[in-house]
PDB file of C-alpha atoms in Angstrom:
ATOM      1  CA  UNK A   1      25.232  -5.417 -12.844  1.00  0.00           C
ATOM      2  CA  UNK A   2      22.108  -4.044 -14.099  1.00  0.00           C
ATOM      3  CA  UNK A   3      18.925  -4.587 -13.530  1.00  0.00           C
ATOM      4  CA  UNK A   4      16.260  -3.719 -16.855  1.00  0.00           C
ATOM      5  CA  UNK A   5      13.018  -3.612 -17.716  1.00  0.00           C
ATOM      6  CA  UNK A   6      10.382  -3.114 -21.082  1.00  0.00           C
ATOM      7  CA  UNK A   7       9.736   0.603 -19.998  1.00  0.00           C
ATOM      8  CA  UNK A   8      12.509   3.428 -18.280  1.00  0.00           C
ATOM      9  CA  UNK A   9      10.156   4.320 -15.169  1.00  0.00           C
ATOM     10  CA  UNK A  10       9.073   0.663 -13.872  1.00  0.00           C
ATOM     11  CA  UNK A  11       5.602   2.016 -13.470  1.00  0.00           C
ATOM     12  CA  UNK A  12       2.062  -0.295 -13.696  1.00  0.00           C
ATOM     13  CA  UNK A  13       3.133  -2.109 -17.009  1.00  0.00           C
ATOM     14  CA  UNK A  14       6.477  -2.778 -16.212  1.00  0.00           C
ATOM     15  CA  UNK A  15       8.071  -6.069 -16.431  1.00  0.00           C
ATOM     16  CA  UNK A  16      11.573  -6.968 -15.083  1.00  0.00           C
ATOM     17  CA  UNK A  17      13.148  -8.132 -18.268  1.00  0.00           C
ATOM     18  CA  UNK A  18      16.918  -9.323 -17.323  1.00  0.00           C
ATOM     19  CA  UNK A  19      20.322  -9.032 -15.189  1.00  0.00           C
ATOM     20  CA  UNK A  20      23.018  -7.633 -17.173  1.00  0.00           C
ATOM     21  CA  UNK A  21      26.704  -8.329 -16.284  1.00  0.00           C
ATOM     22  CA  UNK A  22      28.411  -6.048 -19.166  1.00  0.00           C
ATOM     23  CA  UNK A  23      32.337  -6.554 -17.957  1.00  0.00           C
ATOM     24  CA  UNK A  24      31.129 -10.332 -18.859  1.00  0.00           C
ATOM     25  CA  UNK A  25      28.814  -9.313 -21.946  1.00  0.00           C
ATOM     26  CA  UNK A  26      26.141 -11.963 -20.786  1.00  0.00           C
ATOM     27  CA  UNK A  27      22.476 -11.513 -18.925  1.00  0.00           C
ATOM     28  CA  UNK A  28      20.273 -13.521 -17.221  1.00  0.00           C
ATOM     29  CA  UNK A  29      16.441 -13.413 -18.633  1.00  0.00           C
ATOM     30  CA  UNK A  30      14.052 -13.537 -15.691  1.00  0.00           C
ATOM     31  CA  UNK A  31      11.251 -15.867 -16.022  1.00  0.00           C
ATOM     32  CA  UNK A  32       7.564 -14.540 -16.082  1.00  0.00           C
ATOM     33  CA  UNK A  33       6.742 -13.083 -12.157  1.00  0.00           C
ATOM     34  CA  UNK A  34       3.732 -15.133 -10.640  1.00  0.00           C
ATOM     35  CA  UNK A  35       1.880 -11.792 -10.334  1.00  0.00           C
ATOM     36  CA  UNK A  36       0.513 -10.684 -13.781  1.00  0.00           C
ATOM     37  CA  UNK A  37      -2.572  -8.825 -15.664  1.00  0.00           C
ATOM     38  CA  UNK A  38      -3.508 -12.394 -16.021  1.00  0.00           C
ATOM     39  CA  UNK A  39      -3.790 -13.386 -12.139  1.00  0.00           C
ATOM     40  CA  UNK A  40      -4.748  -9.791 -10.880  1.00  0.00           C
ATOM     41  CA  UNK A  41      -6.211  -7.601 -13.485  1.00  0.00           C
ATOM     42  CA  UNK A  42      -5.605  -3.975 -12.593  1.00  0.00           C
ATOM     43  CA  UNK A  43      -2.268  -3.135 -10.437  1.00  0.00           C
ATOM     44  CA  UNK A  44       0.580  -1.038 -10.212  1.00  0.00           C
ATOM     45  CA  UNK A  45       3.930  -2.586  -9.542  1.00  0.00           C
ATOM     46  CA  UNK A  46       7.275  -1.020  -8.210  1.00  0.00           C
ATOM     47  CA  UNK A  47      10.401  -3.062  -8.732  1.00  0.00           C
ATOM     48  CA  UNK A  48      13.887  -3.233  -6.693  1.00  0.00           C
ATOM     49  CA  UNK A  49      17.447  -4.410  -6.833  1.00  0.00           C
ATOM     50  CA  UNK A  50      19.830  -5.286  -3.995  1.00  0.00           C
ATOM     51  CA  UNK A  51      22.166  -7.756  -2.550  1.00  0.00           C
ATOM     52  CA  UNK A  52      21.677 -10.270  -0.023  1.00  0.00           C
ATOM     53  CA  UNK A  53      24.921 -10.802   2.285  1.00  0.00           C
ATOM     54  CA  UNK A  54      23.250 -13.577   4.420  1.00  0.00           C
ATOM     55  CA  UNK A  55      23.584 -15.765   1.043  1.00  0.00           C
ATOM     56  CA  UNK A  56      25.322 -13.868  -1.564  1.00  0.00           C
ATOM     57  CA  UNK A  57      22.559 -13.625  -3.614  1.00  0.00           C
ATOM     58  CA  UNK A  58      21.317 -10.584  -5.895  1.00  0.00           C
ATOM     59  CA  UNK A  59      17.536 -10.474  -5.876  1.00  0.00           C
ATOM     60  CA  UNK A  60      14.882  -8.516  -7.455  1.00  0.00           C
ATOM     61  CA  UNK A  61      11.670  -7.660  -5.815  1.00  0.00           C
ATOM     62  CA  UNK A  62       8.375  -6.327  -6.928  1.00  0.00           C
ATOM     63  CA  UNK A  63       5.736  -4.506  -4.681  1.00  0.00           C
ATOM     64  CA  UNK A  64       2.293  -4.899  -6.613  1.00  0.00           C
ATOM     65  CA  UNK A  65      -0.611  -3.084  -5.488  1.00  0.00           C
ATOM     66  CA  UNK A  66      -4.369  -3.306  -6.619  1.00  0.00           C
ATOM     67  CA  UNK A  67      -5.929  -0.418  -8.560  1.00  0.00           C
ATOM     68  CA  UNK A  68      -8.173   1.803  -6.441  1.00  0.00           C
ATOM     69  CA  UNK A  69      -7.957   0.687  -2.914  1.00  0.00           C
ATOM     70  CA  UNK A  70      -3.890  -0.341  -3.143  1.00  0.00           C
ATOM     71  CA  UNK A  71      -2.885   3.123  -4.953  1.00  0.00           C
ATOM     72  CA  UNK A  72      -4.770   4.779  -2.239  1.00  0.00           C
ATOM     73  CA  UNK A  73      -3.223   3.034   0.311  1.00  0.00           C
ATOM     74  CA  UNK A  74      -6.186   1.204   1.941  1.00  0.00           C
ATOM     75  CA  UNK A  75      -4.381  -2.519   1.421  1.00  0.00           C
ATOM     76  CA  UNK A  76      -0.820  -3.862   1.707  1.00  0.00           C
ATOM     77  CA  UNK A  77       0.872  -4.687  -1.552  1.00  0.00           C
ATOM     78  CA  UNK A  78       1.908  -8.476  -2.453  1.00  0.00           C
ATOM     79  CA  UNK A  79       5.733  -8.838  -2.666  1.00  0.00           C
ATOM     80  CA  UNK A  80       7.776 -11.187  -4.785  1.00  0.00           C
ATOM     81  CA  UNK A  81      11.487 -11.821  -5.024  1.00  0.00           C
ATOM     82  CA  UNK A  82      13.596 -13.355  -7.789  1.00  0.00           C
ATOM     83  CA  UNK A  83      16.674 -14.777  -6.480  1.00  0.00           C
ATOM     84  CA  UNK A  84      19.479 -15.076  -9.056  1.00  0.00           C
ATOM     85  CA  UNK A  85      20.860 -18.486  -7.397  1.00  0.00           C
ATOM     86  CA  UNK A  86      17.505 -20.381  -7.512  1.00  0.00           C
ATOM     87  CA  UNK A  87      16.527 -18.709 -10.909  1.00  0.00           C
ATOM     88  CA  UNK A  88      12.864 -18.338  -9.800  1.00  0.00           C
ATOM     89  CA  UNK A  89      10.018 -15.804  -8.337  1.00  0.00           C
ATOM     90  CA  UNK A  90       8.620 -16.884  -4.880  1.00  0.00           C
ATOM     91  CA  UNK A  91       6.218 -14.685  -2.895  1.00  0.00           C
ATOM     92  CA  UNK A  92       7.279 -13.144   0.129  1.00  0.00           C
ATOM     93  CA  UNK A  93       4.665 -14.595   2.986  1.00  0.00           C
ATOM     94  CA  UNK A  94       5.682 -11.951   5.749  1.00  0.00           C
ATOM     95  CA  UNK A  95       2.674  -9.928   6.496  1.00  0.00           C
ATOM     96  CA  UNK A  96       3.614  -6.282   5.011  1.00  0.00           C
ATOM     97  CA  UNK A  97       2.417  -2.942   5.940  1.00  0.00           C
ATOM     98  CA  UNK A  98      -0.632  -1.438   4.712  1.00  0.00           C
ATOM     99  CA  UNK A  99       0.211   1.135   2.120  1.00  0.00           C
ATOM    100  CA  UNK A 100       1.830   1.648  -1.577  1.00  0.00           C
ATOM    101  CA  UNK A 101       4.838   2.812  -2.353  1.00  0.00           C
ATOM    102  CA  UNK A 102       4.915   6.400  -4.162  1.00  0.00           C
ATOM    103  CA  UNK A 103       4.581   6.322  -7.793  1.00  0.00           C
ATOM    104  CA  UNK A 104       7.754   7.311  -9.829  1.00  0.00           C
ATOM    105  CA  UNK A 105      10.103   7.123  -6.691  1.00  0.00           C
ATOM    106  CA  UNK A 106      13.145   4.821  -6.757  1.00  0.00           C
ATOM    107  CA  UNK A 107      13.712   2.613  -4.288  1.00  0.00           C
ATOM    108  CA  UNK A 108      16.914   3.030  -2.518  1.00  0.00           C
ATOM    109  CA  UNK A 109      18.879  -0.207  -0.877  1.00  0.00           C
ATOM    110  CA  UNK A 110      20.578   0.389   2.130  1.00  0.00           C
ATOM    111  CA  UNK A 111      21.912  -1.774   5.135  1.00  0.00           C
ATOM    112  CA  UNK A 112      20.812  -4.765   3.245  1.00  0.00           C
ATOM    113  CA  UNK A 113      17.214  -3.726   2.740  1.00  0.00           C
ATOM    114  CA  UNK A 114      15.005  -1.975   0.034  1.00  0.00           C
ATOM    115  CA  UNK A 115      13.570   1.041   0.662  1.00  0.00           C
ATOM    116  CA  UNK A 116      10.269   3.010  -0.864  1.00  0.00           C
ATOM    117  CA  UNK A 117       8.657   6.276   0.335  1.00  0.00           C
ATOM    118  CA  UNK A 118       5.212   4.690   0.639  1.00  0.00           C
ATOM    119  CA  UNK A 119       1.588   5.621   1.568  1.00  0.00           C
ATOM    120  CA  UNK A 120      -1.510   4.790   3.587  1.00  0.00           C
ATOM    121  CA  UNK A 121      -4.671   6.391   4.305  1.00  0.00           C
ATOM    122  CA  UNK A 122      -5.257   6.476   8.245  1.00  0.00           C
ATOM    123  CA  UNK A 123      -8.922   7.774   9.837  1.00  0.00           C
ATOM    124  CA  UNK A 124     -10.649  10.568   8.744  1.00  0.00           C
ATOM    125  CA  UNK A 125      -9.064  10.042   5.146  1.00  0.00           C
ATOM    126  CA  UNK A 126      -5.848  11.586   5.950  1.00  0.00           C
ATOM    127  CA  UNK A 127      -3.075  10.378   3.811  1.00  0.00           C
ATOM    128  CA  UNK A 128       0.581   9.901   5.577  1.00  0.00           C
ATOM    129  CA  UNK A 129       3.827   8.884   4.296  1.00  0.00           C
ATOM    130  CA  UNK A 130       6.402   6.827   6.144  1.00  0.00           C
ATOM    131  CA  UNK A 131       9.477   4.186   4.459  1.00  0.00           C
ATOM    132  CA  UNK A 132       8.296   0.724   3.505  1.00  0.00           C
ATOM    133  CA  UNK A 133      11.060  -1.806   4.202  1.00  0.00           C
ATOM    134  CA  UNK A 134      11.844  -4.975   2.827  1.00  0.00           C
ATOM    135  CA  UNK A 135      15.064  -7.346   4.222  1.00  0.00           C
ATOM    136  CA  UNK A 136      16.434  -8.968   1.725  1.00  0.00           C
ATOM    137  CA  UNK A 137      18.132 -11.648   4.254  1.00  0.00           C
ATOM    138  CA  UNK A 138      14.859 -12.204   6.036  1.00  0.00           C
ATOM    139  CA  UNK A 139      12.427 -11.267   3.529  1.00  0.00           C
ATOM    140  CA  UNK A 140      10.596  -9.364   6.055  1.00  0.00           C
ATOM    141  CA  UNK A 141       8.681  -6.337   5.739  1.00  0.00           C
ATOM    142  CA  UNK A 142       8.553  -3.511   8.305  1.00  0.00           C
ATOM    143  CA  UNK A 143       8.220   0.436   8.331  1.00  0.00           C
ATOM    144  CA  UNK A 144       9.962   3.355   9.441  1.00  0.00           C
ATOM    145  CA  UNK A 145       8.467   6.554  10.430  1.00  0.00           C
ATOM    146  CA  UNK A 146       9.520   9.726   8.679  1.00  0.00           C
ATOM    147  CA  UNK A 147      10.453  12.938  10.451  1.00  0.00           C
ATOM    148  CA  UNK A 148       7.644  15.012  11.834  1.00  0.00           C
ATOM    149  CA  UNK A 149       7.834  18.152  10.139  1.00  0.00           C
ATOM    150  CA  UNK A 150       7.264  21.480  11.630  1.00  0.00           C
ATOM    151  CA  UNK A 151       5.027  23.466   8.870  1.00  0.00           C
ATOM    152  CA  UNK A 152       2.355  22.596   7.072  1.00  0.00           C
ATOM    153  CA  UNK A 153       3.707  23.367   3.585  1.00  0.00           C
ATOM    154  CA  UNK A 154       6.691  20.438   4.241  1.00  0.00           C
ATOM    155  CA  UNK A 155       3.869  18.135   4.057  1.00  0.00           C
ATOM    156  CA  UNK A 156       2.983  19.223   0.469  1.00  0.00           C
ATOM    157  CA  UNK A 157       6.044  18.567  -1.262  1.00  0.00           C
ATOM    158  CA  UNK A 158       7.286  15.479  -3.124  1.00  0.00           C
ATOM    159  CA  UNK A 159       9.505  13.149  -1.267  1.00  0.00           C
ATOM    160  CA  UNK A 160      12.327  10.404  -1.704  1.00  0.00           C
ATOM    161  CA  UNK A 161      15.027   8.688  -0.009  1.00  0.00           C
ATOM    162  CA  UNK A 162      19.037   8.000  -0.693  1.00  0.00           C
ATOM    163  CA  UNK A 163      22.017   6.577   0.816  1.00  0.00           C
ATOM    164  CA  UNK A 164      24.252   9.332   2.634  1.00  0.00           C
ATOM    165  CA  UNK A 165      27.144   7.354   3.692  1.00  0.00           C
ATOM    166  CA  UNK A 166      26.432   5.340   6.308  1.00  0.00           C
ATOM    167  CA  UNK A 167      22.953   6.731   7.001  1.00  0.00           C
ATOM    168  CA  UNK A 168      19.644   7.081   5.444  1.00  0.00           C
ATOM    169  CA  UNK A 169      18.704  10.212   3.849  1.00  0.00           C
ATOM    170  CA  UNK A 170      15.018  12.080   2.975  1.00  0.00           C
ATOM    171  CA  UNK A 171      14.634  14.531   0.297  1.00  0.00           C
ATOM    172  CA  UNK A 172      11.709  16.884   0.904  1.00  0.00           C
ATOM    173  CA  UNK A 173      10.609  19.193  -1.527  1.00  0.00           C
ATOM    174  CA  UNK A 174       8.516  21.867   0.520  1.00  0.00           C
ATOM    175  CA  UNK A 175       5.554  24.011  -1.136  1.00  0.00           C
ATOM    176  CA  UNK A 176       8.059  27.079  -0.314  1.00  0.00           C
ATOM    177  CA  UNK A 177      10.128  26.838  -3.118  1.00  0.00           C
ATOM    178  CA  UNK A 178      12.748  24.473  -1.018  1.00  0.00           C
ATOM    179  CA  UNK A 179      14.723  21.548  -0.909  1.00  0.00           C
ATOM    180  CA  UNK A 180      14.964  20.023   2.983  1.00  0.00           C
ATOM    181  CA  UNK A 181      17.703  17.102   3.255  1.00  0.00           C
ATOM    182  CA  UNK A 182      17.039  15.459   6.623  1.00  0.00           C
ATOM    183  CA  UNK A 183      19.610  12.319   7.603  1.00  0.00           C
ATOM    184  CA  UNK A 184      18.277   9.192  10.230  1.00  0.00           C
ATOM    185  CA  UNK A 185      21.738   9.406  12.277  1.00  0.00           C
ATOM    186  CA  UNK A 186      20.769   6.255  14.119  1.00  0.00           C
ATOM    187  CA  UNK A 187      19.090   3.691  11.288  1.00  0.00           C
ATOM    188  CA  UNK A 188      15.536   2.779  12.283  1.00  0.00           C
ATOM    189  CA  UNK A 189      15.357   5.439  15.297  1.00  0.00           C
ATOM    190  CA  UNK A 190      12.699   8.118  14.367  1.00  0.00           C
ATOM    191  CA  UNK A 191      13.836  10.451  17.107  1.00  0.00           C
ATOM    192  CA  UNK A 192      17.339  10.699  15.068  1.00  0.00           C
ATOM    193  CA  UNK A 193      16.158  12.562  12.117  1.00  0.00           C
ATOM    194  CA  UNK A 194      17.891  15.601  11.916  1.00  0.00           C
ATOM    195  CA  UNK A 195      17.706  18.396   9.498  1.00  0.00           C
ATOM    196  CA  UNK A 196      20.888  19.053   7.575  1.00  0.00           C
ATOM    197  CA  UNK A 197      20.683  21.247   4.736  1.00  0.00           C
ATOM    198  CA  UNK A 198      17.710  23.640   2.960  1.00  0.00           C
ATOM    199  CA  UNK A 199      18.071  24.641  -0.639  1.00  0.00           C
ATOM    200  CA  UNK A 200      16.179  27.832  -1.389  1.00  0.00           C
ATOM    201  CA  UNK A 201      15.452  28.993  -4.668  1.00  0.00           C
ATOM    202  CA  UNK A 202      14.530  32.999  -4.828  1.00  0.00           C
ATOM    203  CA  UNK A 203      11.459  33.411  -7.503  1.00  0.00           C
ATOM    204  CA  UNK A 204       8.363  33.171  -7.639  1.00  0.00           C
ATOM    205  CA  UNK A 205       5.826  30.719  -9.308  1.00  0.00           C
ATOM    206  CA  UNK A 206       6.810  27.642 -11.529  1.00  0.00           C
ATOM    207  CA  UNK A 207      10.501  29.098 -12.187  1.00  0.00           C
ATOM    208  CA  UNK A 208      11.142  29.024  -8.329  1.00  0.00           C
ATOM    209  CA  UNK A 209      10.559  25.481  -7.962  1.00  0.00           C
ATOM    210  CA  UNK A 210      13.161  23.768  -5.629  1.00  0.00           C
ATOM    211  CA  UNK A 211      15.360  21.045  -7.283  1.00  0.00           C
ATOM    212  CA  UNK A 212      14.920  17.343  -7.035  1.00  0.00           C
ATOM    213  CA  UNK A 213      17.446  15.515  -4.917  1.00  0.00           C
ATOM    214  CA  UNK A 214      19.114  12.743  -6.806  1.00  0.00           C
ATOM    215  CA  UNK A 215      21.902  11.257  -4.745  1.00  0.00           C
ATOM    216  CA  UNK A 216      25.090  12.044  -2.899  1.00  0.00           C
ATOM    217  CA  UNK A 217      28.603  11.539  -3.820  1.00  0.00           C
ATOM    218  CA  UNK A 218      31.056   9.747  -1.816  1.00  0.00           C
ATOM    219  CA  UNK A 219      32.926  13.492  -0.889  1.00  0.00           C
ATOM    220  CA  UNK A 220      29.596  14.106   0.683  1.00  0.00           C
ATOM    221  CA  UNK A 221      28.123  16.751  -2.070  1.00  0.00           C
ATOM    222  CA  UNK A 222      24.588  16.460  -2.698  1.00  0.00           C
ATOM    223  CA  UNK A 223      23.576  15.972  -6.823  1.00  0.00           C
ATOM    224  CA  UNK A 224      20.505  17.648  -7.638  1.00  0.00           C
ATOM    225  CA  UNK A 225      18.304  18.217 -10.786  1.00  0.00           C
ATOM    226  CA  UNK A 226      16.802  21.268 -12.042  1.00  0.00           C
ATOM    227  CA  UNK A 227      13.771  21.871 -13.822  1.00  0.00           C
ATOM    228  CA  UNK A 228      15.617  21.479 -17.172  1.00  0.00           C
ATOM    229  CA  UNK A 229      16.838  18.397 -15.809  1.00  0.00           C
ATOM    230  CA  UNK A 230      20.112  19.603 -15.684  1.00  0.00           C
ATOM    231  CA  UNK A 231      22.017  18.180 -12.942  1.00  0.00           C
ATOM    232  CA  UNK A 232      24.494  19.986 -10.596  1.00  0.00           C
ATOM    233  CA  UNK A 233      26.501  19.223  -6.927  1.00  0.00           C
ATOM    234  CA  UNK A 234      26.092  21.120  -4.074  1.00  0.00           C
ATOM    235  CA  UNK A 235      28.460  21.419  -0.757  1.00  0.00           C
ATOM    236  CA  UNK A 236      25.656  21.024   1.817  1.00  0.00           C
ATOM    237  CA  UNK A 237      27.656  23.339   4.108  1.00  0.00           C
ATOM    238  CA  UNK A 238      28.730  26.248   1.848  1.00  0.00           C
ATOM    239  CA  UNK A 239      25.841  25.051  -0.565  1.00  0.00           C
ATOM    240  CA  UNK A 240      28.368  26.177  -3.429  1.00  0.00           C
ATOM    241  CA  UNK A 241      27.196  24.369  -6.700  1.00  0.00           C
ATOM    242  CA  UNK A 242      28.867  23.182  -9.481  1.00  0.00           C
ATOM    243  CA  UNK A 243      27.431  22.430 -13.030  1.00  0.00           C
ATOM    244  CA  UNK A 244      28.038  18.698 -13.973  1.00  0.00           C
ATOM    245  CA  UNK A 245      27.742  18.975 -17.749  1.00  0.00           C
ATOM    246  CA  UNK A 246      24.836  16.254 -17.796  1.00  0.00           C
ATOM    247  CA  UNK A 247      21.266  17.027 -18.609  1.00  0.00           C
ATOM    248  CA  UNK A 248      18.497  14.152 -17.655  1.00  0.00           C
ATOM    249  CA  UNK A 249      15.643  12.998 -20.044  1.00  0.00           C
ATOM    250  CA  UNK A 250      12.625  12.619 -18.492  1.00  0.00           C
ATOM    251  CA  UNK A 251      13.591  10.004 -15.191  1.00  0.00           C
ATOM    252  CA  UNK A 252      16.870  10.464 -13.654  1.00  0.00           C
ATOM    253  CA  UNK A 253      18.205   8.396 -11.127  1.00  0.00           C
ATOM    254  CA  UNK A 254      21.492   7.695 -10.061  1.00  0.00           C
ATOM    255  CA  UNK A 255      23.138   5.160  -7.485  1.00  0.00           C
ATOM    256  CA  UNK A 256      26.550   4.073  -5.643  1.00  0.00           C
ATOM    257  CA  UNK A 257      28.964   2.001  -7.758  1.00  0.00           C
ATOM    258  CA  UNK A 258      31.164  -1.110  -6.707  1.00  0.00           C
ATOM    259  CA  UNK A 259      33.210  -2.697  -8.802  1.00  0.00           C
ATOM    260  CA  UNK A 260      32.737  -6.497  -8.663  1.00  0.00           C
ATOM    261  CA  UNK A 261      32.303  -9.475 -10.972  1.00  0.00           C
ATOM    262  CA  UNK A 262      29.283 -11.990 -11.030  1.00  0.00           C
ATOM    263  CA  UNK A 263      29.497 -14.891 -13.253  1.00  0.00           C
ATOM    264  CA  UNK A 264      25.914 -15.073 -14.672  1.00  0.00           C
ATOM    265  CA  UNK A 265      26.963 -18.750 -15.344  1.00  0.00           C
ATOM    266  CA  UNK A 266      23.776 -20.651 -14.305  1.00  0.00           C
ATOM    267  CA  UNK A 267      22.825 -23.526 -16.674  1.00  0.00           C
ATOM    268  CA  UNK A 268      20.265 -22.814 -19.160  1.00  0.00           C
ATOM    269  CA  UNK A 269      20.059 -18.988 -18.216  1.00  0.00           C
ATOM    270  CA  UNK A 270      22.923 -16.938 -19.298  1.00  0.00           C
ATOM    271  CA  UNK A 271      22.876 -15.413 -22.798  1.00  0.00           C
ATOM    272  CA  UNK A 272      25.951 -14.032 -23.995  1.00  0.00           C
ATOM    273  CA  UNK A 273      25.908 -11.186 -26.475  1.00  0.00           C
TER     274      UNK A 273
END
């Protein structure tokens, strides 16, 4: 099952197009969402996809933040969810935390919920990052605190999330040419964040930039991407790396794969190709 859009990066111009089942050569075209440029003018949208185990339903979520105040983390996003079972979009009425998911960072589906690293403005005009969570079962929004970083330079880097076995992991690129990997040992408990690895790059300037964390393999190895967009895997303990022979292009992401068969046979919605 795959979610498809008309843009490769799910940016402010993105509009979810279809859910595709490749093994059956069919897809369901999603209807126009409730929140559009006609209704809200300028906005930024982030899209997520996951499975609701309570109702056995695949769902697509859109987080829409208005320009200016929304993108600066001064207002809560408006959230809507598409249900494959009903074939409709609906607005989530639960109150969302104030903040905006970070641009260009993909969502992570873990523990029945979608997770984004988000930003919000606090008193004194300071910006802080946190994890914005949408539970696909109850369609309730909440937030999870990120680990308390020990050095000022750690706050200057890029942050993204990934599932790591039965835990949630954080990739934190620092200003010291290194990538710190944190794991939340007990889900939802801030004090359980533990730094498990630091991947450092020697050298100076742009060429010594830290690799970007992509995802974890079932073996526990982490998949990283270097400045040339080349993918390689790394053992967290030995830090021995292996070139995967894959080169990304512009926007690289990975997710876990579980074989399943979803019959997209809803009346008037399934299209074969």
